[in-house]
Coordinates of C-alpha atoms and ligand atoms in Angstrom, one line a residue:
M1 CA 113.7 86.8 77.6
T2 CA 109.9 86.9 78.3
A3 CA 107.6 84.0 78.9
G4 CA 106.3 82.7 75.6
S5 CA 109.4 83.8 73.7
T6 CA 111.1 81.5 71.2
A7 CA 114.6 80.0 71.6
P8 CA 117.0 80.0 68.5
N9 CA 116.1 76.4 67.8
G10 CA 112.5 77.5 67.3
Q11 CA 111.3 75.7 70.5
P12 CA 109.5 77.8 73.1
A13 CA 112.1 79.3 75.4
K14 CA 112.3 77.5 78.8
A15 CA 111.5 79.7 81.8
R16 CA 114.4 80.2 84.2
D17 CA 114.1 78.3 87.4
A18 CA 114.0 80.9 90.1
G19 CA 114.2 78.4 93.0
T20 CA 111.8 77.1 95.5
L21 CA 110.2 79.0 98.4
D22 CA 107.6 78.1 101.0
A23 CA 105.0 80.5 99.7
V24 CA 104.3 82.7 96.7
I25 CA 101.9 85.5 97.3
I26 CA 100.3 87.3 94.3
G27 CA 99.6 91.0 94.8
A28 CA 101.0 93.7 97.1
G29 CA 97.9 95.4 98.4
F30 CA 96.5 95.3 101.9
S31 CA 96.2 91.5 101.9
G32 CA 99.5 90.5 100.2
M33 CA 101.5 92.8 102.4
Y34 CA 100.0 91.4 105.6
Q35 CA 100.3 87.9 104.4
L36 CA 104.0 88.4 103.6
H37 CA 104.6 89.9 107.1
L38 CA 102.9 87.0 108.9
L39 CA 104.4 84.1 106.8
R40 CA 107.9 85.6 106.9
D41 CA 108.1 87.4 110.2
R42 CA 105.8 85.2 112.4
L43 CA 106.3 81.8 110.9
G44 CA 109.8 82.3 109.6
L45 CA 108.9 80.9 106.1
K46 CA 110.5 81.9 102.8
A47 CA 107.9 83.9 101.0
R48 CA 107.8 86.3 98.1
V49 CA 105.2 88.6 96.8
I50 CA 104.9 89.0 93.0
E51 CA 103.3 92.4 92.0
R52 CA 102.4 93.8 88.6
G53 CA 102.8 97.5 89.7
D54 CA 106.0 99.3 90.6
G55 CA 104.8 100.0 94.1
V56 CA 102.6 98.7 96.8
G57 CA 98.9 99.5 97.1
G58 CA 96.9 97.1 95.0
T59 CA 93.6 98.5 94.1
W60 CA 94.7 101.9 95.4
Y61 CA 97.9 101.8 93.2
W62 CA 95.8 101.6 90.1
N63 CA 92.7 103.6 90.9
R64 CA 94.1 107.1 90.7
Y65 CA 91.1 108.7 89.0
P66 CA 90.0 112.2 90.0
G67 CA 88.2 112.2 93.3
A68 CA 89.3 108.6 94.3
R69 CA 88.6 108.3 97.9
C70 CA 87.7 105.4 100.3
D71 CA 84.2 105.0 101.7
S72 CA 85.4 103.5 104.9
E73 CA 86.2 106.0 107.6
S74 CA 90.0 106.5 107.7
H75 CA 90.5 105.5 111.4
S76 CA 89.0 102.1 110.5
Y77 CA 90.7 101.7 107.1
S78 CA 94.0 100.6 108.7
Y79 CA 95.7 97.5 109.9
Y80 CA 94.5 96.8 113.4
F81 CA 97.0 94.0 114.2
S82 CA 99.6 96.4 115.5
D83 CA 98.9 99.2 118.0
E84 CA 102.3 100.5 117.1
L85 CA 101.4 101.1 113.5
L86 CA 98.1 102.6 114.5
K87 CA 99.8 105.1 116.9
E88 CA 102.4 106.1 114.5
W89 CA 100.2 106.9 111.5
E90 CA 97.8 109.8 111.4
W91 CA 95.0 110.2 108.9
S92 CA 94.2 113.7 107.8
E93 CA 90.5 113.4 106.7
R94 CA 87.4 111.5 107.6
Y95 CA 87.6 109.6 104.3
P96 CA 91.1 109.1 103.0
Q97 CA 92.0 110.1 99.5
Q98 CA 93.8 107.6 97.2
P99 CA 97.3 109.3 97.5
E100 CA 97.0 109.2 101.3
I101 CA 96.1 105.5 101.3
V102 CA 99.1 104.7 99.1
R103 CA 101.3 106.8 101.4
Y104 CA 99.9 104.8 104.4
L105 CA 100.6 101.4 102.7
N106 CA 104.2 102.6 101.9
F107 CA 104.6 103.6 105.5
V108 CA 103.6 100.1 106.6
A109 CA 105.7 98.4 103.9
D110 CA 108.8 100.4 105.0
K111 CA 108.1 99.9 108.7
L112 CA 107.9 96.2 108.3
D113 CA 110.7 96.0 105.7
L114 CA 108.4 94.3 103.3
K115 CA 109.7 95.6 99.9
R116 CA 112.8 93.4 99.9
D117 CA 110.6 90.4 99.4
I118 CA 108.2 92.0 96.9
Q119 CA 109.1 91.5 93.2
F120 CA 107.6 94.5 91.5
E121 CA 106.8 95.0 87.8
T122 CA 106.2 91.3 87.4
T123 CA 103.1 89.7 86.1
V124 CA 102.1 86.1 86.9
T125 CA 101.4 84.4 83.6
A126 CA 100.6 80.9 85.0
A127 CA 100.5 79.0 88.2
R128 CA 100.4 75.2 87.9
Y129 CA 100.1 72.6 90.6
D130 CA 102.8 69.9 90.2
E131 CA 101.2 67.0 92.1
A132 CA 104.3 64.8 92.1
A133 CA 106.4 67.5 93.8
N134 CA 103.5 69.0 95.7
L135 CA 104.6 72.4 94.5
W136 CA 103.0 75.3 92.7
R137 CA 105.0 76.3 89.7
V138 CA 104.4 80.0 89.2
E139 CA 105.5 81.5 85.9
T140 CA 106.0 85.2 85.3
D141 CA 106.5 87.6 82.4
A142 CA 110.1 87.9 83.6
G143 CA 110.7 84.5 82.1
E144 CA 111.0 82.8 85.5
T145 CA 109.4 79.9 87.2
V146 CA 109.3 80.1 91.0
S147 CA 108.1 77.1 93.0
A148 CA 106.4 77.0 96.3
K149 CA 104.4 74.7 98.5
Y150 CA 101.8 77.4 99.1
L151 CA 100.2 79.7 96.7
I152 CA 98.3 82.7 98.1
T153 CA 96.3 84.8 95.7
A154 CA 95.9 88.3 97.2
V155 CA 94.8 90.0 94.0
G156 CA 91.9 92.0 95.3
C157 CA 88.2 91.9 94.5
L158 CA 88.1 95.0 92.2
S159 CA 91.3 94.9 90.2
S160 CA 90.3 93.6 86.7
A161 CA 89.1 96.7 84.8
N162 CA 85.8 96.2 82.8
V163 CA 86.1 98.2 79.6
P164 CA 82.9 97.5 77.7
D165 CA 83.3 96.3 74.2
I166 CA 81.2 99.1 72.7
P167 CA 81.3 98.9 68.9
G168 CA 83.8 101.4 67.4
R169 CA 85.7 101.9 70.6
D170 CA 89.0 101.6 69.0
T171 CA 88.1 104.0 66.2
F172 CA 87.9 107.0 68.7
K173 CA 90.5 109.6 67.7
G174 CA 90.5 111.3 71.1
D175 CA 91.9 109.8 74.4
W176 CA 90.1 107.3 76.5
Y177 CA 90.8 106.1 80.0
H178 CA 89.4 103.5 82.4
T179 CA 89.3 104.8 86.0
G180 CA 90.9 101.6 87.3
Q181 CA 94.0 102.0 85.0
W182 CA 94.4 105.7 85.4
P183 CA 97.7 107.3 84.1
H184 CA 100.1 108.1 87.0
E185 CA 100.8 111.5 85.5
G186 CA 97.1 112.4 85.6
V187 CA 94.8 113.7 82.9
D188 CA 94.4 117.4 82.1
F189 CA 90.7 118.0 81.3
T190 CA 91.2 121.8 80.8
G191 CA 89.2 123.0 77.8
K192 CA 88.2 119.5 76.9
R193 CA 84.8 118.0 76.0
V194 CA 84.6 114.9 78.3
G195 CA 82.2 112.0 78.1
Q196 CA 82.0 109.8 81.2
I197 CA 80.3 106.4 81.0
G198 CA 79.2 105.0 84.4
T199 CA 77.6 106.3 87.5
G200 CA 78.7 103.7 90.2
S201 CA 80.8 104.6 93.2
T202 CA 83.7 105.6 91.0
G203 CA 81.8 107.7 88.5
I204 CA 79.9 109.5 91.3
Q205 CA 83.3 110.5 92.8
A206 CA 84.8 111.5 89.5
V207 CA 82.0 113.8 88.1
P208 CA 82.4 116.8 90.5
V209 CA 86.2 116.8 90.1
I210 CA 86.3 116.4 86.3
A211 CA 83.6 119.1 86.1
E212 CA 85.8 121.6 87.8
T213 CA 88.2 121.8 84.8
A214 CA 86.5 120.3 81.8
E215 CA 85.0 122.6 79.3
H216 CA 82.0 120.3 79.3
L217 CA 81.2 117.0 81.0
M218 CA 78.6 114.7 79.5
V219 CA 77.6 112.0 81.9
F220 CA 76.2 108.9 80.3
Q221 CA 74.0 107.2 82.9
R222 CA 72.6 103.7 82.3
T223 CA 71.4 102.9 85.8
A224 CA 70.5 105.8 88.1
N225 CA 72.1 105.4 91.5
Y226 CA 71.5 106.4 95.1
S227 CA 74.3 108.5 96.7
I228 CA 74.8 109.8 100.2
P229 CA 77.0 112.8 101.0
A230 CA 80.3 111.8 102.5
N231 CA 80.4 114.9 104.7
N232 CA 84.1 114.6 104.4
H233 CA 86.2 116.9 106.6
P234 CA 89.7 117.2 108.1
L235 CA 90.0 115.2 111.3
S236 CA 90.2 117.3 114.4
A237 CA 93.1 116.9 116.9
E238 CA 90.5 115.7 119.4
F239 CA 89.2 113.0 117.2
K240 CA 92.8 111.8 116.3
K241 CA 93.6 111.6 120.0
W242 CA 90.4 109.7 120.7
A243 CA 91.1 107.2 117.9
R244 CA 94.7 106.7 119.3
E245 CA 93.5 106.1 122.8
N246 CA 90.6 103.8 122.0
I247 CA 92.1 101.3 119.7
D248 CA 90.8 98.3 121.6
E249 CA 87.2 99.6 121.6
I250 CA 87.3 100.5 117.9
R251 CA 88.7 97.1 117.1
R252 CA 86.0 95.4 119.2
T253 CA 83.2 97.3 117.5
M254 CA 84.6 96.5 114.0
H255 CA 84.9 92.8 114.9
S256 CA 81.5 92.5 116.3
S257 CA 79.7 94.3 113.5
T258 CA 78.3 92.6 110.4
N259 CA 80.2 94.8 108.0
G260 CA 83.4 95.6 109.8
H261 CA 82.8 99.3 110.2
P262 CA 83.5 101.2 113.4
F263 CA 79.8 101.5 114.2
L264 CA 77.0 99.0 114.8
I265 CA 73.7 98.7 113.0
E266 CA 70.8 99.9 115.2
D267 CA 68.4 97.4 116.7
R268 CA 65.3 99.3 115.8
K269 CA 63.2 98.5 112.7
V270 CA 61.8 101.1 110.3
F271 CA 58.2 100.7 111.3
D272 CA 59.0 100.7 115.0
V273 CA 59.0 104.5 114.7
S274 CA 56.4 107.0 113.4
A275 CA 56.8 108.5 109.9
E276 CA 57.8 111.8 111.4
E277 CA 60.4 110.2 113.7
R278 CA 61.8 108.2 110.7
R279 CA 62.2 111.4 108.6
K280 CA 64.2 113.0 111.5
I281 CA 66.4 109.9 111.7
Y282 CA 67.0 109.9 108.0
E283 CA 67.7 113.7 108.0
K284 CA 70.2 113.3 110.8
A285 CA 71.9 110.4 109.1
W286 CA 72.0 112.4 105.8
E287 CA 73.7 115.2 107.7
I288 CA 76.2 112.9 109.3
G289 CA 76.8 111.3 105.9
G290 CA 78.5 108.2 104.7
L291 CA 77.7 104.5 105.1
R292 CA 76.3 105.1 108.6
F293 CA 73.0 106.1 106.8
R294 CA 72.4 102.4 106.0
A295 CA 72.9 101.5 109.7
V296 CA 70.1 103.6 111.2
F297 CA 67.6 100.7 111.0
Q298 CA 68.3 97.0 111.1
D299 CA 65.7 95.9 108.4
I300 CA 66.6 98.2 105.5
L301 CA 68.3 95.3 103.6
F302 CA 65.7 92.7 104.6
D303 CA 62.3 94.2 104.2
K304 CA 61.2 95.9 100.9
A305 CA 58.6 98.1 102.5
A306 CA 61.2 99.3 105.0
N307 CA 63.8 99.8 102.3
D308 CA 61.2 101.9 100.3
T309 CA 61.2 104.5 103.1
A310 CA 65.0 105.0 102.8
A311 CA 64.8 104.9 99.0
D312 CA 62.0 107.5 98.9
F313 CA 63.9 109.8 101.2
L314 CA 67.1 109.6 99.1
K315 CA 65.2 110.2 95.9
S316 CA 63.5 113.2 97.4
K317 CA 66.9 114.6 98.2
I318 CA 67.9 114.4 94.6
G319 CA 64.8 116.5 93.7
E320 CA 65.7 119.1 96.3
I321 CA 69.3 119.4 95.1
V322 CA 69.1 119.3 91.3
K323 CA 67.5 122.3 89.9
D324 CA 66.8 121.2 86.3
P325 CA 63.6 119.1 86.5
Q326 CA 64.6 116.7 83.7
K327 CA 68.0 116.0 85.1
A328 CA 66.4 115.5 88.6
R329 CA 63.9 113.0 87.1
D330 CA 66.6 111.1 85.3
L331 CA 68.9 111.0 88.3
A332 CA 66.1 109.8 90.6
A333 CA 64.8 107.1 88.3
I334 CA 66.4 104.4 90.4
D335 CA 65.1 100.9 89.7
H336 CA 66.5 98.9 92.6
P337 CA 66.2 98.9 96.4
F338 CA 68.6 101.1 98.3
A339 CA 71.9 99.5 99.2
T340 CA 71.3 96.4 97.0
K341 CA 74.1 97.8 94.9
R342 CA 77.1 99.1 96.8
P343 CA 75.9 102.5 98.1
P344 CA 78.1 105.3 96.8
I345 CA 79.0 108.2 99.0
D346 CA 79.9 111.5 97.3
T347 CA 81.2 115.0 97.6
G348 CA 79.0 117.3 95.5
Y349 CA 77.7 114.7 93.0
F350 CA 74.1 115.8 92.5
E351 CA 75.2 119.4 93.0
A352 CA 77.5 119.1 90.0
F353 CA 74.5 118.8 87.7
N354 CA 73.6 122.4 88.6
R355 CA 76.7 123.5 86.7
D356 CA 76.2 124.8 83.2
N357 CA 79.1 122.6 82.0
V358 CA 77.6 119.3 83.1
S359 CA 74.9 117.4 81.1
L360 CA 73.2 114.1 81.6
V361 CA 72.4 111.5 79.0
N362 CA 69.8 108.9 80.1
L363 CA 71.0 105.7 78.4
R364 CA 67.8 103.9 79.4
E365 CA 66.0 106.2 77.0
T366 CA 68.7 106.7 74.4
P367 CA 71.2 103.8 74.6
I368 CA 74.7 104.1 73.1
V369 CA 74.8 102.7 69.6
E370 CA 78.5 103.0 69.0
I371 CA 81.7 105.0 69.6
T372 CA 82.7 107.0 66.6
E373 CA 86.0 108.7 65.6
T374 CA 84.7 111.9 67.2
G375 CA 82.6 110.7 70.2
I376 CA 79.6 108.7 71.3
R377 CA 76.6 108.0 69.2
T378 CA 73.3 107.2 71.0
T379 CA 70.0 106.3 69.4
E380 CA 69.2 110.0 69.5
R381 CA 72.3 111.9 68.4
D382 CA 76.1 112.2 68.2
Y383 CA 78.1 113.7 71.1
E384 CA 81.4 115.2 70.1
L385 CA 84.1 114.5 72.7
D386 CA 87.8 114.9 73.2
I387 CA 88.1 112.4 76.1
I388 CA 86.0 109.4 77.1
V389 CA 86.3 108.2 80.7
F390 CA 85.1 104.7 81.3
A391 CA 83.9 104.5 85.0
T392 CA 82.5 101.2 84.1
G393 CA 83.7 99.1 87.0
F394 CA 85.4 95.7 87.2
D395 CA 85.2 92.1 86.4
A396 CA 84.8 91.9 90.1
M397 CA 85.8 89.1 92.5
T398 CA 86.7 86.5 89.9
G399 CA 88.2 88.4 87.0
S400 CA 91.7 88.9 88.5
L401 CA 91.8 85.3 89.7
L402 CA 90.8 83.8 86.4
K403 CA 93.5 85.9 84.6
L404 CA 96.3 84.2 86.5
G405 CA 96.3 81.0 84.5
I406 CA 95.8 78.8 87.5
V407 CA 95.8 75.0 86.9
G408 CA 95.2 72.6 89.7
R409 CA 95.3 68.9 90.2
D410 CA 94.8 66.7 87.1
G411 CA 95.4 69.7 84.8
V412 CA 92.0 71.2 85.6
S413 CA 92.1 75.0 85.3
L414 CA 90.4 77.4 87.7
N415 CA 88.5 78.7 84.7
K416 CA 87.1 75.3 84.1
A417 CA 86.3 74.6 87.8
W418 CA 84.4 77.9 88.0
E419 CA 82.8 77.7 84.6
A420 CA 79.3 78.0 86.1
G421 CA 80.5 80.5 88.7
P422 CA 83.0 80.5 91.6
R423 CA 82.8 77.5 93.9
T424 CA 84.8 77.9 97.1
Y425 CA 84.7 76.7 100.7
L426 CA 84.7 79.8 103.0
G427 CA 85.9 81.8 100.0
I428 CA 89.3 80.6 100.9
Q429 CA 89.9 77.4 99.0
T430 CA 88.6 75.5 96.0
A431 CA 88.5 71.7 95.6
G432 CA 91.2 70.4 93.3
F433 CA 93.6 73.3 94.1
P434 CA 95.6 72.0 97.1
N435 CA 97.5 74.6 99.2
M436 CA 96.1 77.4 97.2
F437 CA 94.5 80.1 99.4
T438 CA 92.6 83.1 98.3
I439 CA 92.3 86.2 100.4
T440 CA 88.8 87.7 100.3
G441 CA 87.7 85.4 97.5
P442 CA 84.2 84.8 96.2
G443 CA 82.1 83.3 98.9
S444 CA 83.7 85.4 101.6
P445 CA 82.3 88.7 103.0
S446 CA 85.0 90.8 101.4
V447 CA 83.3 93.6 99.5
L448 CA 80.3 93.7 101.9
C449 CA 82.7 94.5 104.6
N450 CA 85.2 97.2 105.5
M451 CA 88.0 95.5 103.6
P452 CA 91.0 95.7 106.0
V453 CA 88.9 93.9 108.6
A454 CA 88.0 91.0 106.2
I455 CA 91.6 90.9 105.0
E456 CA 93.1 90.7 108.5
Q457 CA 90.8 87.8 109.4
H458 CA 91.5 85.9 106.3
V459 CA 95.3 86.4 106.4
E460 CA 95.4 85.4 110.1
W461 CA 93.3 82.3 109.5
V462 CA 95.4 81.2 106.6
T463 CA 98.6 81.8 108.6
D464 CA 97.3 79.7 111.5
C465 CA 96.4 77.0 109.1
I466 CA 99.8 77.0 107.4
D467 CA 101.5 77.1 110.8
R468 CA 99.6 74.0 111.9
M469 CA 100.5 72.2 108.7
E470 CA 104.1 73.0 109.0
K471 CA 104.3 71.9 112.7
Q472 CA 102.4 68.7 112.0
G473 CA 104.2 67.7 108.8
I474 CA 101.0 68.0 106.7
D475 CA 101.7 68.3 103.0
R476 CA 98.3 69.3 101.5
I477 CA 95.1 70.9 102.4
E478 CA 92.0 71.3 100.2
P479 CA 88.3 71.2 100.8
T480 CA 86.0 68.3 100.0
E481 CA 83.5 68.7 97.2
E482 CA 80.7 68.3 99.8
A483 CA 82.1 71.2 101.9
V484 CA 82.3 73.4 98.8
A485 CA 78.7 72.5 97.7
G486 CA 77.4 73.1 101.2
W487 CA 79.1 76.5 101.4
V488 CA 77.9 77.6 97.9
D489 CA 74.3 76.7 99.1
H490 CA 74.8 78.6 102.3
V491 CA 76.2 81.7 100.4
N492 CA 73.0 81.7 98.2
E493 CA 70.7 81.1 101.2
V494 CA 72.0 84.1 103.2
A495 CA 72.0 86.3 100.1
N496 CA 68.4 85.3 99.3
A497 CA 67.4 86.2 102.8
T498 CA 68.3 89.8 102.0
L499 CA 67.2 92.2 99.2
L500 CA 70.7 92.1 97.7
P501 CA 69.9 89.8 94.7
Q502 CA 67.1 92.2 93.7
A503 CA 69.6 94.5 91.9
G504 CA 69.7 92.3 88.9
H505 CA 72.4 94.4 87.2
S506 CA 74.8 94.4 90.1
W507 CA 78.4 93.4 89.9
Y508 CA 77.8 91.4 93.1
L509 CA 76.0 89.0 90.7
G510 CA 78.5 89.3 87.9
A511 CA 75.8 90.9 85.8
N512 CA 77.9 93.8 84.7
V513 CA 80.2 91.6 82.5
P514 CA 78.5 90.1 79.4
G515 CA 78.6 86.3 79.6
K516 CA 79.7 86.1 83.2
P517 CA 77.7 83.5 85.2
R518 CA 75.1 85.1 87.4
V519 CA 76.0 84.0 90.9
F520 CA 75.8 86.1 94.0
M521 CA 79.5 86.1 95.0
P522 CA 80.1 87.8 98.3
Y523 CA 79.0 86.2 101.6
A524 CA 76.1 88.3 103.0
G525 CA 75.8 86.5 106.3
G526 CA 77.9 89.1 108.1
M527 CA 81.6 89.4 108.9
N528 CA 81.1 88.6 112.6
R529 CA 79.3 85.4 111.8
F530 CA 81.8 84.5 109.1
R531 CA 84.6 84.9 111.6
E532 CA 82.9 82.5 114.0
I533 CA 82.3 79.9 111.3
C534 CA 86.0 80.0 110.2
D535 CA 87.2 79.7 113.9
D536 CA 84.8 76.8 114.4
V537 CA 86.1 75.1 111.3
A538 CA 89.7 75.4 112.5
A539 CA 88.7 74.3 116.1
K540 CA 87.2 71.2 114.6
G541 CA 90.4 70.2 112.9
Y542 CA 89.6 72.0 109.7
E543 CA 86.3 70.4 109.2
G544 CA 85.4 70.2 105.6
F545 CA 89.0 70.1 104.5
V546 CA 91.1 67.1 103.7
L547 CA 94.7 67.3 105.1
T548 CA 97.2 64.8 103.8
R549 CA 100.7 63.7 104.4
D550 CA 102.9 62.4 101.5
R551 CA 104.3 59.6 103.6
A552 CA 101.7 57.1 102.5
D553 CA 101.3 59.1 99.3
S554 CA 97.5 59.1 99.2
R555 CA 94.5 61.1 100.1
A556 CA 93.4 58.2 102.1
D557 CA 96.1 59.1 104.5
A558 CA 94.0 62.0 105.7
V559 CA 95.0 63.3 109.1
S560 CA 93.0 65.3 111.5
A561 CA 94.9 68.4 112.4
Ligands
N01_601 O1 81.8 100.2 89.2 P1 80.3 99.8 89.1 P2 82.6 101.3 90.1 N1 77.3 101.1 79.0 O2 80.3 98.5 88.5 C1 78.1 101.5 84.1 C2 84.2 100.0 94.9 N2 84.6 101.5 95.0 O3 84.0 101.4 89.7 O4 74.7 99.8 86.6 C3 76.9 102.1 79.9 O5 79.7 100.0 90.4 C4 77.2 100.8 85.1 O6 75.9 100.8 84.7 P3 74.9 99.6 85.2 C5 82.8 99.8 95.4 O7 82.7 98.6 96.0 C6 84.6 102.0 96.2 O8 81.8 102.5 90.1 O9 75.7 98.3 84.9 N3 77.2 102.0 81.2 C7 77.6 101.6 86.3 O10 76.9 102.8 86.3 C8 82.1 99.8 94.1 O11 80.8 99.3 94.2 C9 84.9 103.4 96.2 O12 73.7 99.8 84.3 C10 77.9 101.0 81.7 C11 79.0 101.9 86.1 O13 79.3 101.8 84.7 C12 83.0 99.1 93.2 O14 84.3 99.6 93.6 C13 85.1 104.1 95.1 C14 78.4 100.0 80.8 C15 79.9 100.9 86.8 O15 79.7 100.9 88.2 C16 82.8 99.3 91.7 O16 82.5 100.7 91.5 C17 85.0 103.5 93.9 C18 78.1 100.1 79.4 N4 78.5 99.2 78.5 C19 84.7 102.2 93.8 N5 79.1 99.1 81.5 C20 84.9 104.0 97.6 O17 85.6 103.5 98.5 C21 79.1 99.6 82.8 N6 78.4 100.7 82.9 C22 84.2 105.2 97.8

């Protein structure tokens, strides 16, 4: 029986009661796994993870597209709560590839014996707050309802694939794939004419790999993008030893940095140095590669004139690499400041355009009109294709949460509460949704941070909060409307102090999904500052939250924790 099926009497079939737990966690990626470990193994609570896939990994379980690789350096893309785990696992390359990350997460899941409490291949279809019982009733496509006091959404920021609704999409007679829902068996491009739409971080990673086997790859670019070479390489025995022996120092650096990476942003400003010196600094950073490029000056994301120097340098590199002048011009026609969209890092992206079998279509000049039975039609011509790859990103940060069918107090859905954009306190809770916690939700640093660092902080904060509630007999926690309004204002204020909102087409703003409210979603005030704010809130008895006990059965019975 599945949810929504019909019983013999014609009535909707009743979901099977699968019992009551302390906590239901949705999603078995980095965050859901750690949350399960802490609630079950540290607090001794009964917790279960519900996961759509048939394995752990979350984002990395689904994003199996060619070239999928992380842009955080591997030695920092790990759980840092356990020295034992850190010492037992060895990354092979500077930037880990998707299969290695999935292997790592399986290693952790097995080591911590997590899988016995993860219900795989199960999709949450609804989660309703039952106020009388103070329980979340979580319905699944397995036809079950499982109840729990705490609901923790750990569904990731980039999990809801955005497949653009281009006219004629379903008439295409060839095969099409979205990079975020890639077939597990892979796709054979040999001898195929491939069209790829999208040149974000994903598309930029996929192009050089698809080009290796495709007969021809046609890249459809709407917004030209910066990219920095990853300079990926196998890790030396010496580096691995250093990383194993300096865990505390690496952790300290990641925790004190604004973006959770294992390096700090330089103190100097762009115009503190001469033009010649600056050029040398950028050249060296280009050679080193990766996101460290962004960290060579402290004002790149704050001062447009400073940013222009980095942007000009990166655009000049495109001109040096790409031999065809028209392709070089189209690739370098970037319309937003550097790093205002998430800066991709690549392995041979611009170089791929020097291959005879890779072409570029500039959609700003010749937009897509429709997808036909045989390919893609732009305002200029028809492109005959066997395969279309949608590297078109995600309904980021809110998409996966809004698909869960969450309904809070008084029957108000999360979709209604966030109609004009997400409204959270600390990215962790929403008013009207008691005991529902979100890991790396909108309003938290999340995607502006090395994700495992943000995830560990959130999970630990939520665990401490639940621990306190359990020890003090508190039944509910939720933020006040005032605290939410204040946080939303603060998130906007810190974003507006940067150049980030200047990329008007960024998914940070929800601009990539038609009809989505334009709200700057991640917290741009820095992970280190965010951690301090969260700690301060907890130290002040969860300031901004209302904690209630059922005893007197009213919100007036607020207790200070
Ligand atoms: O998605 P994106 P992504 N017609 O939204 C284009 C993380 N990540 O999957 O910019 C034509 O960035 C769209 O064009 P435009 C990372 O945080 C990390 O690449 O909207 N084009 C854009 O070019 C990243 O930021 C890693 O004009 C359309 C592209 O599709 C995030 O995931 C690797 C279109 C989408 O780019 C998302 O990256 C991969 C349409 N209708 C991803 N709709 C690493 O760790 C969209 N586009 C390295």
